[in-house]
Short mmCIF file of C-alpha atoms in Angstrom, two decimals:
data_model
loop_
_atom_site.label_atom_id
_atom_site.label_comp_id
_atom_site.label_asym_id
_atom_site.label_seq_id
_atom_site.Cartn_x
_atom_site.Cartn_y
_atom_site.Cartn_z
CA UNK A 1 12.42 7.25 -8.25
CA UNK A 2 10.87 4.19 -7.06
CA UNK A 3 14.13 2.38 -6.13
CA UNK A 4 17.71 3.77 -5.39
CA UNK A 5 20.30 1.92 -7.35
CA UNK A 6 23.09 -0.44 -5.71
CA UNK A 7 26.34 1.04 -5.39
CA UNK A 8 29.09 1.64 -3.14
CA UNK A 9 27.58 4.99 -1.74
CA UNK A 10 26.71 4.38 2.11
CA UNK A 11 22.81 5.02 2.96
CA UNK A 12 23.54 8.29 4.56
CA UNK A 13 25.68 9.74 2.09
CA UNK A 14 23.06 8.93 -0.77
CA UNK A 15 20.36 10.74 1.12
CA UNK A 16 22.55 13.95 2.01
CA UNK A 17 23.67 13.90 -2.08
CA UNK A 18 19.93 14.59 -2.72
CA UNK A 19 20.53 18.33 -1.44
CA UNK A 20 21.87 19.42 -4.50
CA UNK A 21 22.74 23.02 -3.46
CA UNK A 22 24.32 21.61 -0.34
CA UNK A 23 26.42 19.26 -2.22
CA UNK A 24 27.40 21.66 -4.74
CA UNK A 25 28.47 24.24 -1.96
CA UNK A 26 30.49 21.96 -0.11
CA UNK A 27 32.62 20.60 -3.36
CA UNK A 28 33.22 24.29 -4.40
CA UNK A 29 34.45 24.74 -0.88
CA UNK A 30 36.71 21.95 -1.02
CA UNK A 31 38.05 22.49 -4.21
CA UNK A 32 38.74 26.61 -3.36
CA UNK A 33 40.30 25.29 -0.02
CA UNK A 34 42.57 22.96 -1.70
CA UNK A 35 43.49 25.69 -4.37
CA UNK A 36 44.32 27.96 -1.58
CA UNK A 37 46.51 25.53 0.56
CA UNK A 38 48.44 24.65 -2.93
CA UNK A 39 49.51 28.09 -3.39
CA UNK A 40 47.39 27.91 -6.86
CA UNK A 41 45.03 31.03 -5.73
CA UNK A 42 44.15 33.96 -7.83
CA UNK A 43 43.48 36.48 -4.66
CA UNK A 44 39.48 36.09 -5.24
CA UNK A 45 39.11 32.52 -3.49
CA UNK A 46 38.55 34.36 -0.04
CA UNK A 47 35.52 36.42 -1.06
CA UNK A 48 34.09 33.58 -2.80
CA UNK A 49 34.38 31.22 0.39
CA UNK A 50 32.63 33.91 2.67
CA UNK A 51 30.02 33.77 0.20
CA UNK A 52 29.73 30.28 0.59
CA UNK A 53 30.16 29.80 4.32
CA UNK A 54 26.97 32.55 4.49
CA UNK A 55 24.99 30.06 1.96
CA UNK A 56 26.28 27.06 4.11
CA UNK A 57 25.01 28.83 7.32
CA UNK A 58 21.54 29.95 5.93
CA UNK A 59 20.20 26.56 4.88
CA UNK A 60 22.10 25.21 8.05
CA UNK A 61 24.19 22.88 6.10
CA UNK A 62 26.01 21.20 9.43
CA UNK A 63 22.75 20.01 10.74
CA UNK A 64 21.72 17.91 7.40
CA UNK A 65 23.96 14.72 8.39
CA UNK A 66 21.31 15.16 11.84
CA UNK A 67 18.00 15.48 9.81
CA UNK A 68 18.89 12.61 7.24
CA UNK A 69 19.50 10.20 9.96
CA UNK A 70 16.31 11.24 11.58
CA UNK A 71 14.34 10.51 8.40
CA UNK A 72 16.21 6.97 8.05
CA UNK A 73 15.87 6.03 11.30
CA UNK A 74 11.78 7.08 11.14
CA UNK A 75 11.75 4.58 8.25
CA UNK A 76 13.60 1.74 9.82
CA UNK A 77 17.54 2.22 9.09
CA UNK A 78 19.47 1.62 12.48
CA UNK A 79 22.54 3.41 12.87
CA UNK A 80 24.74 0.60 11.32
CA UNK A 81 22.47 0.33 8.69
CA UNK A 82 22.58 4.09 7.54
CA UNK A 83 26.45 3.20 7.09
CA UNK A 84 25.86 0.29 5.06
CA UNK A 85 26.11 0.61 0.99
CA UNK A 86 23.24 0.76 -1.24
CA UNK A 87 24.19 -1.97 -2.82
CA UNK A 88 24.03 -4.28 0.43
CA UNK A 89 20.27 -3.68 0.75
CA UNK A 90 17.16 -5.53 -0.89
CA UNK A 91 15.04 -4.02 -3.00
CA UNK A 92 12.22 -3.27 -0.57
CA UNK A 93 14.86 -1.59 1.18
CA UNK A 94 16.16 0.26 -1.48
CA UNK A 95 12.52 1.60 -2.02
CA UNK A 96 12.66 2.84 1.55
CA UNK A 97 15.99 4.84 0.63
CA UNK A 98 14.04 6.25 -2.32
CA UNK A 99 11.42 7.49 0.15
CA UNK A 100 14.17 8.68 2.29
CA UNK A 101 15.82 10.58 -0.40
CA UNK A 102 12.52 12.29 -1.49
CA UNK A 103 11.65 13.48 2.02
CA UNK A 104 15.26 14.83 2.59
CA UNK A 105 15.74 16.23 -0.96
CA UNK A 106 12.24 18.67 -0.31
CA UNK A 107 12.67 19.15 3.03
CA UNK A 108 11.79 22.99 3.48
CA UNK A 109 14.49 25.17 4.50
CA UNK A 110 14.35 25.71 8.10
CA UNK A 111 15.46 29.95 7.16
CA UNK A 112 14.28 30.49 4.03
CA UNK A 113 10.46 30.81 3.02
CA UNK A 114 10.13 28.82 0.01
CA UNK A 115 7.32 26.70 -1.55
CA UNK A 116 8.51 23.30 -2.26
CA UNK A 117 6.26 20.37 -3.77
CA UNK A 118 7.34 17.35 -2.50
CA UNK A 119 6.22 14.59 -4.84
CA UNK A 120 6.43 11.23 -2.90
CA UNK A 121 7.42 7.56 -4.47
CA UNK A 122 4.06 6.07 -5.76
CA UNK A 123 2.41 3.70 -3.25
CA UNK A 124 5.05 4.75 -0.63
CA UNK A 125 3.51 2.37 2.15
CA UNK A 126 3.94 -0.53 0.14
CA UNK A 127 6.88 -1.67 1.35
CA UNK A 128 7.03 -0.22 4.81
CA UNK A 129 5.96 -1.97 8.21
CA UNK A 130 3.57 -0.47 10.48
CA UNK A 131 6.07 1.27 12.59
CA UNK A 132 7.45 2.86 9.82
CA UNK A 133 4.15 3.72 8.22
CA UNK A 134 3.06 5.61 11.53
CA UNK A 135 6.27 7.49 11.54
CA UNK A 136 5.99 8.58 8.02
CA UNK A 137 2.48 9.94 8.69
CA UNK A 138 3.36 11.65 11.71
CA UNK A 139 6.32 12.80 10.41
CA UNK A 140 4.16 14.18 7.23
CA UNK A 141 1.47 16.14 9.39
CA UNK A 142 4.09 18.54 10.27
CA UNK A 143 5.28 19.42 6.69
CA UNK A 144 5.13 22.83 6.04
CA UNK A 145 4.64 22.65 2.22
CA UNK A 146 2.74 20.72 -0.43
CA UNK A 147 2.80 16.92 -0.82
CA UNK A 148 1.57 15.01 -3.79
CA UNK A 149 1.21 11.12 -2.98
CA UNK A 150 -0.37 8.28 -5.11
CA UNK A 151 -1.75 5.58 -2.45
CA UNK A 152 -4.38 2.86 -1.86
CA UNK A 153 -3.84 3.10 1.84
CA UNK A 154 -7.05 4.56 2.67
CA UNK A 155 -5.89 5.00 6.67
CA UNK A 156 -2.74 6.68 5.36
CA UNK A 157 -4.48 9.38 3.37
CA UNK A 158 -7.14 9.85 6.23
CA UNK A 159 -4.08 10.92 8.42
CA UNK A 160 -2.13 12.76 5.54
CA UNK A 161 -4.14 14.27 2.80
CA UNK A 162 -6.09 17.49 3.14
CA UNK A 163 -7.30 17.32 -0.49
CA UNK A 164 -8.34 14.62 -2.88
CA UNK A 165 -8.06 14.41 -6.72
CA UNK A 166 -9.94 11.65 -8.16
CA UNK A 167 -8.87 10.21 -11.85
CA UNK A 168 -11.64 8.29 -13.58
CA UNK A 169 -13.36 8.52 -16.82
CA UNK A 170 -10.32 10.48 -18.32
CA UNK A 171 -11.21 13.32 -16.26
CA UNK A 172 -9.85 14.68 -12.69
CA UNK A 173 -12.33 16.06 -9.82
CA UNK A 174 -11.01 17.54 -6.85
CA UNK A 175 -12.44 17.17 -3.14
CA UNK A 176 -11.66 18.55 -0.25
CA UNK A 177 -10.69 16.96 3.08
CA UNK A 178 -9.55 13.67 3.83
CA UNK A 179 -10.56 10.18 2.00
CA UNK A 180 -13.64 9.69 4.42
CA UNK A 181 -14.59 13.04 3.29
CA UNK A 182 -13.99 12.30 -0.16
CA UNK A 183 -16.13 9.09 -0.33
CA UNK A 184 -18.92 10.95 1.03
CA UNK A 185 -18.48 13.89 -1.10
CA UNK A 186 -18.31 11.46 -4.10
CA UNK A 187 -21.13 9.71 -3.20
CA UNK A 188 -23.28 12.54 -2.95
CA UNK A 189 -22.32 14.08 -6.33
CA UNK A 190 -22.96 11.03 -8.19
CA UNK A 191 -26.21 10.82 -6.55
CA UNK A 192 -27.14 14.57 -7.71
CA UNK A 193 -25.72 13.76 -11.12
CA UNK A 194 -27.88 10.62 -11.41
CA UNK A 195 -31.13 12.94 -10.39
CA UNK A 196 -30.14 15.32 -13.24
CA UNK A 197 -29.79 13.25 -15.65
CA UNK A 198 -33.14 11.18 -14.65
CA UNK A 199 -35.13 14.71 -14.50
CA UNK A 200 -33.34 16.14 -17.93
CA UNK A 201 -34.40 12.55 -19.50
CA UNK A 202 -38.05 12.71 -18.51
CA UNK A 203 -38.08 16.27 -19.95
CA UNK A 204 -36.83 15.38 -23.05
CA UNK A 205 -39.45 12.69 -23.31
CA UNK A 206 -41.85 15.01 -22.43
CA UNK A 207 -40.54 17.33 -25.44
CA UNK A 208 -40.25 14.54 -27.84
CA UNK A 209 -43.93 13.35 -27.04
CA UNK A 210 -45.17 16.72 -28.43
CA UNK A 211 -42.79 16.87 -31.72
CA UNK A 212 -43.91 13.33 -32.36
CA UNK A 213 -47.43 14.39 -31.92
CA UNK A 214 -47.71 17.52 -33.68
CA UNK A 215 -44.52 16.84 -36.15
CA UNK A 216 -47.06 16.99 -39.58
CA UNK A 217 -49.58 19.59 -38.50
CA UNK A 218 -48.83 22.76 -40.07
CA UNK A 219 -50.57 24.70 -37.57
CA UNK A 220 -48.27 23.63 -35.19
CA UNK A 221 -45.03 23.61 -37.00
CA UNK A 222 -43.43 26.75 -35.45
CA UNK A 223 -44.04 25.20 -32.26
CA UNK A 224 -42.29 21.86 -33.57
CA UNK A 225 -39.48 24.04 -34.86
CA UNK A 226 -39.19 25.51 -31.50
CA UNK A 227 -38.99 22.62 -29.40
CA UNK A 228 -36.22 20.50 -31.69
CA UNK A 229 -34.05 23.84 -31.21
CA UNK A 230 -34.78 23.45 -27.49
CA UNK A 231 -33.82 19.79 -27.67
CA UNK A 232 -30.73 20.65 -29.66
CA UNK A 233 -29.80 23.50 -27.12
CA UNK A 234 -30.05 21.04 -24.08
CA UNK A 235 -26.42 20.07 -22.32
CA UNK A 236 -25.91 16.36 -22.87
CA UNK A 237 -25.98 15.13 -19.51
CA UNK A 238 -24.85 11.39 -19.10
CA UNK A 239 -25.68 9.03 -16.69
CA UNK A 240 -23.44 7.68 -13.99
CA UNK A 241 -21.22 5.04 -14.68
CA UNK A 242 -21.80 2.14 -12.19
CA UNK A 243 -18.65 0.88 -10.21
CA UNK A 244 -18.35 -3.08 -10.80
CA UNK A 245 -18.75 -4.37 -7.40
CA UNK A 246 -15.43 -6.59 -6.53
CA UNK A 247 -16.72 -10.01 -5.55
CA UNK A 248 -15.15 -12.68 -3.36
CA UNK A 249 -16.27 -15.86 -1.54
CA UNK A 250 -13.89 -18.42 0.09
CA UNK A 251 -15.37 -21.21 0.40
CA UNK A 252 -16.00 -22.89 3.86
CA UNK A 253 -17.75 -26.30 3.67
CA UNK A 254 -15.86 -28.11 5.75
CA UNK A 255 -16.43 -30.10 9.10
CA UNK A 256 -15.54 -27.85 12.37
CA UNK A 257 -13.22 -30.04 14.39
CA UNK A 258 -11.95 -29.11 18.15
CA UNK A 259 -8.90 -27.37 19.31
CA UNK A 260 -5.98 -27.69 19.61
CA UNK A 261 -5.50 -26.70 15.77
CA UNK A 262 -2.22 -25.35 15.34
CA UNK A 263 0.42 -24.51 18.20
CA UNK A 264 4.19 -23.82 18.40
CA UNK A 265 5.48 -24.61 21.95
CA UNK A 266 8.69 -23.44 23.07
CA UNK A 267 10.21 -23.21 19.45
CA UNK A 268 13.69 -21.99 18.74
CA UNK A 269 14.33 -21.30 15.08
CA UNK A 270 17.70 -19.90 13.39
CA UNK A 271 19.21 -19.94 9.94
CA UNK A 272 22.88 -19.27 11.36
CA UNK A 273 23.67 -20.84 15.04
CA UNK A 274 24.78 -17.35 16.16
CA UNK A 275 21.57 -15.59 15.10
CA UNK A 276 18.37 -16.85 16.82
CA UNK A 277 15.33 -15.71 14.96
CA UNK A 278 12.95 -16.99 17.87
CA UNK A 279 13.73 -18.29 21.40
CA UNK A 280 11.17 -20.27 23.23
CA UNK A 281 8.36 -19.38 21.00
CA UNK A 282 4.64 -20.26 21.93
CA UNK A 283 1.87 -19.54 20.20
CA UNK A 284 -1.41 -21.16 19.29
CA UNK A 285 -4.65 -20.41 16.94
CA UNK A 286 -8.01 -22.28 16.16
CA UNK A 287 -10.80 -22.07 13.86
CA UNK A 288 -12.13 -18.95 15.40
CA UNK A 289 -9.05 -16.76 15.14
CA UNK A 290 -8.52 -13.84 13.38
CA UNK A 291 -4.89 -12.93 14.20
CA UNK A 292 -2.54 -10.30 12.31
CA UNK A 293 1.01 -10.15 12.93
CA UNK A 294 3.04 -6.95 13.06
CA UNK A 295 6.60 -6.00 13.59
CA UNK A 296 9.28 -4.33 11.81
CA UNK A 297 10.65 -5.71 8.62
CA UNK A 298 13.26 -8.36 9.38
CA UNK A 299 11.94 -9.39 12.67
CA UNK A 300 10.97 -12.82 11.66
CA UNK A 301 7.07 -12.55 10.43
CA UNK A 302 7.08 -14.49 7.40
CA UNK A 303 9.76 -16.88 9.19
CA UNK A 304 7.05 -17.60 11.48
CA UNK A 305 4.33 -17.98 9.08
CA UNK A 306 6.33 -20.93 7.49
CA UNK A 307 7.04 -22.48 10.88
CA UNK A 308 3.29 -22.53 11.45
CA UNK A 309 2.77 -24.04 7.73
CA UNK A 310 5.56 -26.83 8.40
CA UNK A 311 7.35 -25.24 5.71
CA UNK A 312 10.28 -24.58 8.22
CA UNK A 313 11.24 -27.04 10.89
CA UNK A 314 12.08 -25.94 14.37
CA UNK A 315 15.67 -26.05 15.78
CA UNK A 316 14.02 -26.75 18.93
CA UNK A 317 10.60 -27.05 20.46
CA UNK A 318 7.62 -28.49 18.81
CA UNK A 319 4.87 -27.63 16.10
CA UNK A 320 1.28 -29.45 16.80
CA UNK A 321 -0.84 -29.24 13.89
CA UNK A 322 -4.40 -31.22 13.84
CA UNK A 323 -4.69 -33.97 11.40
CA UNK A 324 -7.60 -32.54 9.73
CA UNK A 325 -6.01 -28.92 9.32
CA UNK A 326 -5.78 -27.83 5.89
CA UNK A 327 -3.55 -24.76 5.42
CA UNK A 328 -4.40 -22.16 2.35
CA UNK A 329 -1.12 -19.80 2.05
CA UNK A 330 -0.60 -16.69 0.20
CA UNK A 331 1.98 -14.30 -0.51
CA UNK A 332 2.83 -11.42 -3.37
CA UNK A 333 5.29 -14.15 -4.68
CA UNK A 334 2.14 -16.31 -5.32
CA UNK A 335 0.83 -13.84 -7.67
CA UNK A 336 4.51 -12.94 -9.47
CA UNK A 337 4.63 -16.74 -10.52
CA UNK A 338 1.38 -16.72 -12.04
CA UNK A 339 2.01 -17.98 -15.65
CA UNK A 340 1.23 -14.95 -17.70
CA UNK A 341 0.53 -17.06 -21.16
CA UNK A 342 -2.57 -18.92 -20.33
CA UNK A 343 -6.04 -18.26 -19.18
CA UNK A 344 -6.98 -18.32 -15.67
CA UNK A 345 -9.42 -21.32 -16.65
CA UNK A 346 -6.29 -23.36 -18.00
CA UNK A 347 -4.18 -22.08 -14.82
CA UNK A 348 -6.71 -23.62 -12.67
CA UNK A 349 -6.98 -26.93 -14.74
CA UNK A 350 -3.19 -27.43 -14.79
CA UNK A 351 -3.10 -26.91 -11.07
CA UNK A 352 -6.13 -29.06 -10.40
CA UNK A 353 -6.79 -31.48 -13.08
CA UNK A 354 -9.82 -33.53 -13.33
CA UNK A 355 -12.99 -31.15 -13.24
CA UNK A 356 -14.89 -29.49 -15.78
CA UNK A 357 -14.48 -25.87 -17.50
CA UNK A 358 -17.65 -25.08 -15.48
CA UNK A 359 -16.39 -25.75 -12.08
CA UNK A 360 -13.05 -23.60 -12.70
CA UNK A 361 -15.49 -20.63 -13.95
CA UNK A 362 -17.51 -21.16 -11.22
CA UNK A 363 -14.49 -20.69 -8.90
CA UNK A 364 -13.33 -17.79 -10.86
CA UNK A 365 -16.28 -16.18 -10.59
CA UNK A 366 -16.22 -16.08 -7.09
CA UNK A 367 -13.37 -13.44 -7.17
CA UNK A 368 -15.11 -11.36 -9.80
CA UNK A 369 -12.71 -13.22 -12.73
CA UNK A 370 -16.06 -14.28 -14.85
CA UNK A 371 -16.96 -14.15 -18.66
CA UNK A 372 -14.06 -13.13 -21.28
CA UNK A 373 -11.91 -12.27 -18.18
CA UNK A 374 -11.41 -15.84 -17.22
CA UNK A 375 -10.66 -16.90 -20.90
CA UNK A 376 -7.99 -14.01 -21.60
CA UNK A 377 -4.25 -14.61 -21.10
CA UNK A 378 -3.42 -13.81 -17.67
CA UNK A 379 -0.82 -11.10 -18.76
CA UNK A 380 -4.06 -9.02 -19.93
CA UNK A 381 -5.51 -8.53 -16.50
CA UNK A 382 -4.83 -5.82 -14.30
CA UNK A 383 -2.86 -6.22 -10.98
CA UNK A 384 -6.17 -6.25 -8.74
CA UNK A 385 -7.41 -8.86 -11.56
CA UNK A 386 -4.30 -10.75 -11.08
CA UNK A 387 -4.47 -11.19 -7.89
CA UNK A 388 -8.01 -12.25 -7.55
CA UNK A 389 -7.02 -15.23 -9.55
CA UNK A 390 -4.28 -16.27 -7.34
CA UNK A 391 -6.62 -16.00 -4.48
CA UNK A 392 -9.01 -18.34 -6.81
CA UNK A 393 -6.14 -20.68 -7.08
CA UNK A 394 -5.33 -20.66 -3.23
CA UNK A 395 -8.97 -21.24 -2.35
CA UNK A 396 -9.77 -23.96 -4.76
CA UNK A 397 -8.56 -27.06 -2.56
CA UNK A 398 -11.16 -25.61 -0.03
CA UNK A 399 -8.57 -25.03 2.97
CA UNK A 400 -9.96 -24.42 6.57
CA UNK A 401 -7.33 -22.16 7.58
CA UNK A 402 -5.73 -19.29 6.05
CA UNK A 403 -2.45 -17.92 6.49
CA UNK A 404 -1.94 -14.83 4.38
CA UNK A 405 1.50 -12.48 4.12
CA UNK A 406 0.82 -9.01 3.03
CA UNK A 407 -2.17 -10.08 1.11
CA UNK A 408 -3.28 -6.31 0.28
CA UNK A 409 0.10 -5.42 -1.44
CA UNK A 410 -0.65 -4.00 -5.12
CA UNK A 411 -4.32 -4.65 -4.39
CA UNK A 412 -6.71 -1.21 -5.05
CA UNK A 413 -9.02 -0.46 -2.46
CA UNK A 414 -12.29 -1.82 -3.85
CA UNK A 415 -10.28 -5.51 -3.70
CA UNK A 416 -9.08 -4.97 -0.20
CA UNK A 417 -12.85 -4.20 1.13
CA UNK A 418 -14.08 -7.39 -0.94
CA UNK A 419 -11.19 -9.47 0.56
CA UNK A 420 -11.82 -8.22 4.30
CA UNK A 421 -15.40 -8.97 3.72
CA UNK A 422 -14.69 -12.07 2.31
CA UNK A 423 -12.29 -12.93 5.35
CA UNK A 424 -14.59 -11.89 7.81
CA UNK A 425 -17.43 -14.60 6.29
CA UNK A 426 -15.36 -17.35 6.30
CA UNK A 427 -15.74 -19.81 8.84
CA UNK A 428 -12.31 -20.97 9.68
CA UNK A 429 -8.87 -19.70 11.07
CA UNK A 430 -6.76 -17.05 9.76
CA UNK A 431 -3.39 -15.69 10.66
CA UNK A 432 -2.22 -12.98 8.90
CA UNK A 433 0.75 -10.54 8.39
CA UNK A 434 -0.06 -6.63 7.19
CA UNK A 435 0.88 -3.10 7.38
CA UNK A 436 -2.78 -1.83 6.21
CA UNK A 437 -4.23 -0.78 9.40
CA UNK A 438 -7.77 -0.75 7.87
CA UNK A 439 -8.10 -3.78 6.82
CA UNK A 440 -6.13 -5.19 9.97
CA UNK A 441 -9.16 -3.04 12.05
CA UNK A 442 -11.63 -4.79 9.55
CA UNK A 443 -10.49 -8.33 9.83
CA UNK A 444 -8.63 -8.85 13.11
CA UNK A 445 -9.50 -9.74 16.47
CA UNK A 446 -6.12 -10.49 17.78
CA UNK A 447 -2.89 -8.82 17.66
CA UNK A 448 0.68 -10.12 17.72
CA UNK A 449 3.75 -7.97 17.97
CA UNK A 450 7.06 -9.53 16.48
CA UNK A 451 10.22 -8.76 18.15
CA UNK A 452 13.23 -9.69 19.94
CA UNK A 453 13.18 -13.32 18.80
CA UNK A 454 9.66 -13.92 20.33
CA UNK A 455 5.87 -13.09 19.73
CA UNK A 456 3.85 -11.02 22.15
CA UNK A 457 -0.03 -10.42 22.26
CA UNK A 458 -1.19 -6.91 22.58
CA UNK A 459 -4.52 -6.76 24.61
CA UNK A 460 -5.33 -3.58 23.76
CA UNK A 461 -5.25 -4.33 20.23
CA UNK A 462 -4.08 -2.02 17.51
CA UNK A 463 -4.95 1.50 19.56
CA UNK A 464 -2.43 0.47 22.31
CA UNK A 465 0.26 -0.64 19.41
CA UNK A 466 0.20 2.93 18.20
CA UNK A 467 0.19 4.16 21.26
CA UNK A 468 3.60 2.25 22.04
CA UNK A 469 5.07 3.15 19.04
CA UNK A 470 4.74 6.94 19.26
CA UNK A 471 6.30 6.44 22.74
CA UNK A 472 8.92 4.97 21.12
CA UNK A 473 9.16 7.90 18.73
CA UNK A 474 9.39 10.39 21.26
CA UNK A 475 12.24 8.51 23.45
CA UNK A 476 14.44 8.14 20.48
CA UNK A 477 14.08 11.49 18.77
CA UNK A 478 12.75 10.53 15.75
CA UNK A 479 10.04 12.88 15.48
#
């Protein structure tokens, strides 16, 4: 399941219910005990209860709540949240619950040697923050049985995968090793495949020259027939399908200007006076900034981005922005709000009227949406192509500063790589929120951690942040 249905079941109980064997035994134990207490026993209940208690002991049923609680805590559910009903959670948290249920339901028995296949929900890291992803990676590395996962998170696959199954051209190819090894081996396989194809083509052409030369020569008729049969018996090799390269280019034809560019000084903010999101927050960025913001879900990352953009006003403190600052903002809802019934060209024309079709096509072409793709209804485009249309729309006004909220969500690997390259070439400033470790390492030069109503700069970058989180896991007993 991708998302747990919302009802009155507490989160912890929702996870425990996934162990159907334990739940069935406990239910039968309650029924038999009630029957005996009511004086309706038939004399066989005692023996059956003894069997049930033995089975419950074998599966360590009494330890199940603690095991479920550890999984939930690792995925970000504190003690209070574990007692909340599933209907109280947002879609993102219900997806985390689905992941917790999958982990608990397929937990290898502590005392029974059984082969268990764990099928994780598709793209399990999409709705997780960096902390939860790191916990999941570490947790799965000690898993004693088979795991099957679909993911575009390269770092997660490198941490967890021992084998890669590659689906392409209506076939499945298997590779031993992690994702980086898969990429190297696949590239070598493709080179060998292309060499074999080219060698065979040369051989075919050589034979065909002989056939064409002596086709009507009676003295060579038997040789020609032999060559024709040889051609027929040759296996049909195919050339390597060249994967189309994803292209992105952020326009940066703007004049540089001197700092300060964007600042928050001693900013306070709350939605409700009883709960401050930020107290005395002071941060700054300029046109050379490459900043990534990390932190647990609900820590205020998206709120801070909106304060930086001026969409939300501080209740205390000051936001400073240079008069020439032009911000481009992207979040997943920009993709969700695209008009699906019109083409990408029409979409840009409605949003930015007064330009020629050639200009709209050129803008879309900078993001790999060219030719027939530009005039097809947006609904017919793939998820990655829709995201590229949203990026083309965001960059059309030529911003000099980008604020990006989880820009890699639902992007394929090729598009993520292209986005990182485009951002690295961009001459303006960047602040982004992301949970994708590889993307963060490719783009960002500064790491901010959002927690405890403030933002802290981590001098040691992502490596130091990982060490901090792992130490927290050890102290809190989440592993």
